[in-house]
Tab-separated table of C-alpha atoms in Angstrom:
chain	number	residue	atom	x	y	z
A	1	MET	CA	11.016	-7.469	-3.148
A	2	ASP	CA	13.285	-4.679	-2.020
A	3	TYR	CA	11.479	-1.550	-3.225
A	4	THR	CA	10.065	1.444	-1.404
A	5	ILE	CA	6.633	1.758	-3.001
A	6	ILE	CA	4.733	5.068	-3.084
A	7	ASP	CA	1.412	5.591	-4.835
A	8	ALA	CA	1.494	8.979	-6.568
A	9	HIS	CA	-2.205	9.058	-7.547
A	10	ALA	CA	-5.097	7.832	-5.397
A	11	HIS	CA	-8.490	9.107	-4.223
A	12	LEU	CA	-10.436	9.182	-0.961
A	13	TRP	CA	-13.999	10.254	-0.181
A	14	LEU	CA	-16.716	9.604	2.340
A	15	ARG	CA	-19.573	9.922	-0.142
A	16	GLN	CA	-20.019	11.001	-3.746
A	17	ASP	CA	-22.720	13.641	-4.105
A	18	THR	CA	-22.025	16.037	-6.934
A	19	VAL	CA	-22.903	17.174	-10.454
A	20	VAL	CA	-20.545	17.266	-13.464
A	21	ASP	CA	-21.629	18.695	-16.832
A	22	GLY	CA	-25.186	18.848	-15.504
A	23	LEU	CA	-25.247	15.118	-14.673
A	24	ALA	CA	-25.534	13.677	-11.175
A	25	ILE	CA	-22.994	11.437	-9.450
A	26	ARG	CA	-24.348	9.820	-6.267
A	27	THR	CA	-23.212	6.995	-3.994
A	28	LEU	CA	-25.689	4.105	-3.984
A	29	GLU	CA	-25.054	0.714	-2.327
A	30	ASN	CA	-22.802	-2.320	-2.818
A	31	GLY	CA	-20.037	-0.141	-4.233
A	32	ARG	CA	-22.181	1.293	-7.010
A	33	SER	CA	-22.815	4.903	-7.942
A	34	GLU	CA	-25.225	6.757	-10.145
A	35	PHE	CA	-22.734	8.134	-12.637
A	36	MET	CA	-23.777	10.678	-15.251
A	37	GLY	CA	-26.915	8.851	-16.370
A	38	GLU	CA	-25.972	5.214	-15.674
A	39	ILE	CA	-25.155	2.882	-12.801
A	40	ARG	CA	-21.454	2.083	-12.485
A	41	GLN	CA	-19.420	-0.106	-10.127
A	42	MET	CA	-17.467	2.760	-8.607
A	43	VAL	CA	-15.628	0.761	-5.920
A	44	PRO	CA	-15.393	-2.989	-5.162
A	45	PRO	CA	-18.731	-4.530	-4.133
A	46	PHE	CA	-17.493	-5.422	-0.641
A	47	MET	CA	-17.348	-1.675	0.083
A	48	VAL	CA	-21.107	-1.937	0.554
A	49	ASP	CA	-21.645	1.594	1.893
A	50	GLY	CA	-19.574	3.242	-0.846
A	51	VAL	CA	-17.318	4.883	1.740
A	52	ASN	CA	-13.799	5.149	0.325
A	53	SER	CA	-12.033	5.851	3.606
A	54	ALA	CA	-8.414	6.366	4.577
A	55	GLU	CA	-8.633	3.402	6.948
A	56	VAL	CA	-9.710	0.958	4.223
A	57	PHE	CA	-7.022	2.323	1.930
A	58	LEU	CA	-4.373	1.968	4.630
A	59	SER	CA	-5.366	-1.671	5.040
A	60	ASN	CA	-4.867	-2.164	1.294
A	61	MET	CA	-1.581	-0.243	1.416
A	62	ASP	CA	-0.222	-2.300	4.323
A	63	TYR	CA	-1.184	-5.576	2.643
A	64	ALA	CA	0.412	-4.491	-0.667
A	65	GLN	CA	3.466	-3.009	1.135
A	66	VAL	CA	2.810	0.504	-0.172
A	67	ALA	CA	4.495	2.907	2.224
A	68	ALA	CA	2.704	6.143	1.339
A	69	ALA	CA	0.249	7.697	-1.093
A	70	VAL	CA	-0.531	11.025	-2.730
A	71	ILE	CA	-4.266	11.762	-2.522
A	72	THR	CA	-5.421	13.728	-5.508
A	73	GLN	CA	-8.937	14.892	-6.384
A	74	GLU	CA	-11.432	14.881	-9.280
A	75	TYR	CA	-14.752	16.667	-9.698
A	76	ILE	CA	-16.593	13.359	-10.219
A	77	ASP	CA	-15.972	12.633	-6.521
A	78	GLY	CA	-16.942	16.084	-5.288
A	79	ILE	CA	-14.523	18.459	-3.569
A	80	GLN	CA	-13.027	16.578	-0.606
A	81	ASN	CA	-10.878	19.268	1.049
A	82	GLU	CA	-12.464	19.005	4.500
A	83	TYR	CA	-12.070	15.226	4.693
A	84	LEU	CA	-8.515	15.244	3.292
A	85	ALA	CA	-7.438	17.823	5.876
A	86	GLU	CA	-8.618	15.392	8.551
A	87	VAL	CA	-6.841	12.479	6.843
A	88	VAL	CA	-3.435	14.126	6.677
A	89	ALA	CA	-3.787	15.299	10.284
A	90	ARG	CA	-4.443	11.710	11.412
A	91	TYR	CA	-1.867	10.013	9.171
A	92	PRO	CA	0.784	12.619	8.301
A	93	GLY	CA	3.502	10.098	7.476
A	94	ARG	CA	1.400	8.031	5.091
A	95	PHE	CA	-0.496	10.606	3.032
A	96	PHE	CA	0.295	13.728	1.026
A	97	VAL	CA	-2.996	15.429	0.098
A	98	CYS	CA	-3.963	17.883	-2.639
A	99	GLY	CA	-6.566	20.572	-2.143
A	100	MET	CA	-8.962	21.405	-4.972
A	101	CYS	CA	-10.796	24.594	-5.937
A	102	GLU	CA	-13.867	25.183	-8.067
A	103	PHE	CA	-11.952	26.066	-11.230
A	104	ARG	CA	-15.007	25.951	-13.492
A	105	LYS	CA	-15.965	29.497	-12.527
A	106	PRO	CA	-14.033	32.606	-11.405
A	107	GLY	CA	-12.982	33.032	-7.784
A	108	TYR	CA	-10.645	30.085	-7.391
A	109	LEU	CA	-7.601	32.241	-6.626
A	110	GLU	CA	-9.059	33.185	-3.250
A	111	GLN	CA	-10.046	29.568	-2.660
A	112	ALA	CA	-6.466	28.470	-3.345
A	113	ARG	CA	-5.113	31.083	-0.952
A	114	GLU	CA	-7.449	29.809	1.748
A	115	LEU	CA	-6.454	26.176	1.180
A	116	ILE	CA	-2.776	27.100	1.362
A	117	SER	CA	-3.375	29.031	4.585
A	118	GLN	CA	-4.984	25.872	5.997
A	119	GLY	CA	-1.802	23.912	5.313
A	120	PHE	CA	-2.380	22.207	1.956
A	121	LYS	CA	0.958	21.661	0.180
A	122	ALA	CA	-0.491	21.032	-3.284
A	123	ILE	CA	-3.417	22.122	-5.444
A	124	LYS	CA	-5.129	19.764	-7.890
A	125	ILE	CA	-6.653	20.812	-11.217
A	126	PRO	CA	-8.719	18.241	-13.152
A	127	ALA	CA	-8.044	20.255	-16.303
A	128	GLN	CA	-9.838	17.792	-18.575
A	129	ARG	CA	-13.055	19.036	-16.925
A	130	LEU	CA	-12.373	22.644	-17.958
A	131	LEU	CA	-13.395	22.194	-21.608
A	132	LEU	CA	-16.873	23.436	-20.740
A	133	LYS	CA	-19.808	23.758	-23.143
A	134	GLU	CA	-20.237	27.364	-22.103
A	135	GLY	CA	-16.577	28.161	-22.722
A	136	ARG	CA	-13.163	26.738	-22.031
A	137	VAL	CA	-11.262	27.742	-18.887
A	138	MET	CA	-7.725	28.396	-20.102
A	139	LEU	CA	-4.803	27.287	-17.948
A	140	ASN	CA	-2.890	30.432	-18.929
A	141	CYS	CA	-5.683	32.912	-18.219
A	142	GLU	CA	-5.001	35.843	-15.889
A	143	GLU	CA	-6.506	34.335	-12.720
A	144	MET	CA	-4.780	30.970	-13.265
A	145	MET	CA	-1.406	32.585	-13.839
A	146	GLU	CA	-1.767	34.718	-10.714
A	147	MET	CA	-2.577	31.566	-8.742
A	148	PHE	CA	0.412	29.698	-10.173
A	149	ARG	CA	2.766	32.566	-9.257
A	150	TYR	CA	1.299	32.616	-5.747
A	151	MET	CA	1.896	28.861	-5.466
A	152	GLU	CA	5.432	29.114	-6.839
A	153	GLU	CA	6.363	31.782	-4.286
A	154	ARG	CA	5.147	29.544	-1.453
A	155	GLU	CA	6.543	26.242	-2.811
A	156	ILE	CA	3.067	24.756	-3.296
A	157	MET	CA	2.926	21.912	-5.824
A	158	LEU	CA	0.538	21.610	-8.764
A	159	SER	CA	-1.097	18.248	-9.509
A	160	ILE	CA	-2.892	18.315	-12.860
A	161	ASP	CA	-4.665	15.938	-15.231
A	162	LEU	CA	-4.839	17.194	-18.814
A	163	ALA	CA	-7.369	16.605	-21.566
A	164	ASP	CA	-6.548	13.939	-24.149
A	165	GLY	CA	-3.580	14.536	-26.412
A	166	ALA	CA	-1.947	17.914	-26.914
A	167	VAL	CA	-5.037	20.103	-26.457
A	168	GLN	CA	-3.736	21.838	-23.314
A	169	VAL	CA	0.006	21.333	-23.830
A	170	PRO	CA	0.673	24.841	-25.235
A	171	GLU	CA	-1.044	26.357	-22.180
A	172	MET	CA	1.096	24.224	-19.892
A	173	GLU	CA	4.228	25.280	-21.749
A	174	GLU	CA	3.382	28.904	-20.962
A	175	VAL	CA	2.716	28.085	-17.296
A	176	ILE	CA	6.061	26.273	-17.029
A	177	ARG	CA	7.883	29.105	-18.775
A	178	GLU	CA	6.347	31.747	-16.489
A	179	CYS	CA	6.732	29.691	-13.280
A	180	PRO	CA	9.946	27.657	-13.672
A	181	ARG	CA	10.122	26.819	-9.929
A	182	LEU	CA	6.533	25.573	-9.671
A	183	LYS	CA	6.710	21.807	-9.088
A	184	ILE	CA	4.192	20.064	-11.349
A	185	ALA	CA	2.949	16.448	-11.480
A	186	ILE	CA	1.021	15.518	-14.629
A	187	GLY	CA	-1.401	12.644	-14.145
A	188	HIS	CA	-2.819	9.678	-16.052
A	189	PHE	CA	0.530	9.145	-17.796
A	190	GLY	CA	-0.377	11.791	-20.344
A	191	MET	CA	-3.601	9.901	-21.190
A	192	VAL	CA	-1.507	7.158	-22.750
A	193	THR	CA	-3.529	5.137	-25.319
A	194	ARG	CA	-4.885	8.405	-26.721
A	195	PRO	CA	-3.342	10.069	-29.822
A	196	GLU	CA	-0.436	12.463	-29.138
A	197	TRP	CA	-0.037	11.317	-25.519
A	198	GLN	CA	3.720	11.718	-25.905
A	199	GLU	CA	3.296	15.510	-26.097
A	200	GLN	CA	2.195	15.548	-22.461
A	201	ILE	CA	5.115	13.309	-21.486
A	202	LYS	CA	7.580	15.686	-23.150
A	203	LEU	CA	6.558	18.406	-20.687
A	204	ALA	CA	8.691	16.497	-18.158
A	205	ARG	CA	11.787	17.573	-20.079
A	206	HIS	CA	11.435	20.708	-17.966
A	207	PRO	CA	13.275	20.239	-14.634
A	208	ASN	CA	10.237	21.083	-12.462
A	209	VAL	CA	7.802	18.635	-14.126
A	210	MET	CA	7.091	14.969	-13.332
A	211	ILE	CA	4.702	12.407	-14.836
A	212	GLU	CA	2.634	9.949	-12.762
A	213	SER	CA	0.877	6.842	-14.016
A	214	GLY	CA	-2.438	7.033	-12.128
A	215	GLY	CA	-5.036	5.211	-14.226
A	216	ILE	CA	-2.620	3.400	-16.530
A	217	THR	CA	-4.265	0.029	-15.819
A	218	TRP	CA	-7.654	1.597	-16.611
A	219	LEU	CA	-6.312	2.952	-19.900
A	220	PHE	CA	-4.958	-0.509	-20.789
A	221	ASN	CA	-7.951	-2.356	-19.330
A	222	GLU	CA	-8.906	-4.007	-22.639
A	223	GLU	CA	-5.450	-5.560	-22.764
A	224	PHE	CA	-5.601	-6.472	-19.058
A	225	TYR	CA	-3.007	-8.013	-16.744
A	226	PRO	CA	-0.002	-8.151	-17.046
A	227	PHE	CA	-0.472	-4.937	-19.072
A	228	ASN	CA	2.398	-5.468	-21.499
A	229	GLY	CA	1.309	-2.414	-23.482
A	230	ALA	CA	1.576	-0.291	-20.340
A	231	VAL	CA	5.105	-1.567	-19.742
A	232	GLN	CA	6.064	-0.655	-23.304
A	233	ALA	CA	4.536	2.801	-22.853
A	234	ILE	CA	6.594	3.305	-19.688
A	235	ARG	CA	9.722	2.368	-21.616
A	236	GLU	CA	8.794	4.790	-24.417
A	237	ALA	CA	8.189	7.590	-21.915
A	238	ALA	CA	11.524	6.851	-20.240
A	239	ASP	CA	13.217	7.153	-23.632
A	240	LEU	CA	11.599	10.583	-24.044
A	241	VAL	CA	12.297	12.098	-20.621
A	242	GLY	CA	14.259	9.614	-18.478
A	243	MET	CA	13.008	7.126	-15.896
A	244	GLU	CA	13.845	9.600	-13.136
A	245	LYS	CA	10.877	11.750	-14.295
A	246	LEU	CA	8.224	9.004	-13.997
A	247	MET	CA	6.213	7.888	-10.942
A	248	TRP	CA	3.814	5.009	-10.325
A	249	GLY	CA	0.203	5.769	-9.423
A	250	SER	CA	-2.772	3.450	-9.027
A	251	ASP	CA	-5.901	5.653	-9.362
A	252	TYR	CA	-7.282	3.724	-6.358
A	253	PRO	CA	-10.085	2.812	-5.711
A	254	ARG	CA	-11.752	2.776	-9.133
A	255	THR	CA	-9.081	0.603	-10.718
A	256	ILE	CA	-9.457	-2.137	-8.102
A	257	THR	CA	-12.933	-2.983	-9.345
A	258	ALA	CA	-11.051	-4.890	-12.080
A	259	ILE	CA	-7.822	-5.918	-10.354
A	260	THR	CA	-6.435	-6.037	-6.823
A	261	TYR	CA	-4.512	-3.089	-5.460
A	262	LYS	CA	-1.265	-5.070	-5.505
A	263	MET	CA	-1.801	-6.010	-9.162
A	264	SER	CA	-1.834	-2.304	-10.018
A	265	TYR	CA	1.933	-2.252	-9.507
A	266	ASP	CA	3.249	-5.829	-9.447
A	267	PHE	CA	3.086	-6.076	-13.231
A	268	ILE	CA	5.946	-3.553	-13.030
A	269	SER	CA	7.917	-5.405	-10.370
A	270	LYS	CA	7.591	-8.698	-12.299
A	271	THR	CA	8.334	-7.535	-15.834
A	272	PRO	CA	11.735	-8.422	-17.361
A	273	GLU	CA	11.425	-5.352	-19.631
A	274	LEU	CA	12.656	-2.932	-16.951
A	275	THR	CA	15.871	-3.007	-14.940
A	276	GLU	CA	15.879	-3.270	-11.162
A	277	ALA	CA	17.134	0.311	-11.008
A	278	ASP	CA	14.251	1.460	-13.240
A	279	LYS	CA	11.692	-0.338	-11.065
A	280	ARG	CA	13.109	1.193	-7.892
A	281	LEU	CA	12.877	4.717	-9.333
A	282	PHE	CA	9.438	4.285	-10.873
A	283	LEU	CA	7.754	2.520	-7.970
A	284	GLY	CA	8.856	4.831	-5.213
A	285	GLU	CA	12.171	6.641	-5.178
A	286	ASN	CA	11.130	9.345	-7.645
A	287	ALA	CA	7.950	10.075	-5.659
A	288	ARG	CA	9.857	10.028	-2.362
A	289	ASN	CA	12.216	12.703	-3.654
A	290	PHE	CA	9.554	14.791	-5.423
A	291	TYR	CA	7.018	14.903	-2.570
A	292	GLY	CA	9.529	14.797	0.282
A	293	PHE	CA	8.267	11.689	2.063
A	294	ALA	CA	10.391	10.763	5.095
A	295	ASP	CA	10.361	8.183	7.888
A	296	LEU	CA	8.360	5.716	5.840
A	297	PRO	CA	7.217	2.495	7.523
A	298	GLN	CA	8.826	-0.866	6.816
A	299	LEU	CA	5.907	-3.098	5.843
A	300	PRO	CA	6.422	-6.867	6.151
A	301	TYR	CA	5.103	-9.336	3.602
A	302	ILE	CA	2.102	-11.214	5.003
A	303	LYS	CA	1.636	-14.664	3.539
A	304	ASN	CA	-1.784	-15.394	1.987
A	305	MET	CA	-3.953	-18.292	3.111
A	306	SER	CA	-3.845	-19.515	-0.504
A	307	GLU	CA	-0.068	-19.931	-0.430
């Protein structure tokens, strides 16, 4: 396999200890977490302490020949800015990290300014979590727009996951129109498998917008490996915006409770439905160009004992 592989959507944390929508999320043992009223297998059971560390991920990356990864964030894991700052300082060539603010209440503009002053090159918004019972936080509200202009001026990227379908697409259209130089990565492949997912994909028709596929194997989990429906969705998205606007992402580590890390991309490398050029762009070259990765390691294939 002659591809440079970059994971455009993964997560790291030392411990989950947070509350979302009034419901607790807590690390337990054997890879399980208390998750919003039930017990869920959050990470593989061999991660007995629930620690989702950079070192364990790097071991998975090296084995799967993944050269680099973008570490995004989600409120269900708690805000991980302090740990991610340490991670990128230790492994600057392997990780690109996103800072995250508390966007569910006012005051995040100052938080974003502080994160940028600390050296974060991207800000993450889990926008699907902003449809609050007490009132929706609009992506085109005054404080958001001021933050986006501040980011655009300083060449800070926006990583964002949107609510299902087209609910937040008009807001994003306004953000893109007002900040045409703000580089934006939209996650979860537009929540493919949900109605109107293509409307999120179409946002990548704007030159500053990319789409990443973090969570696509979760969204097609009922179908399971080799995820033929996911391959067809990638082809449909490429027809809408071009393969050069799409990036692979794994949503590690949650997705590897069902499959191995390597399986989260090798269904792409093995499919006959995509050309070699398409695979090269999707699996790494688009992310390399968008995030500016350089001096990536050459990772050898290590033969398994089962071979």
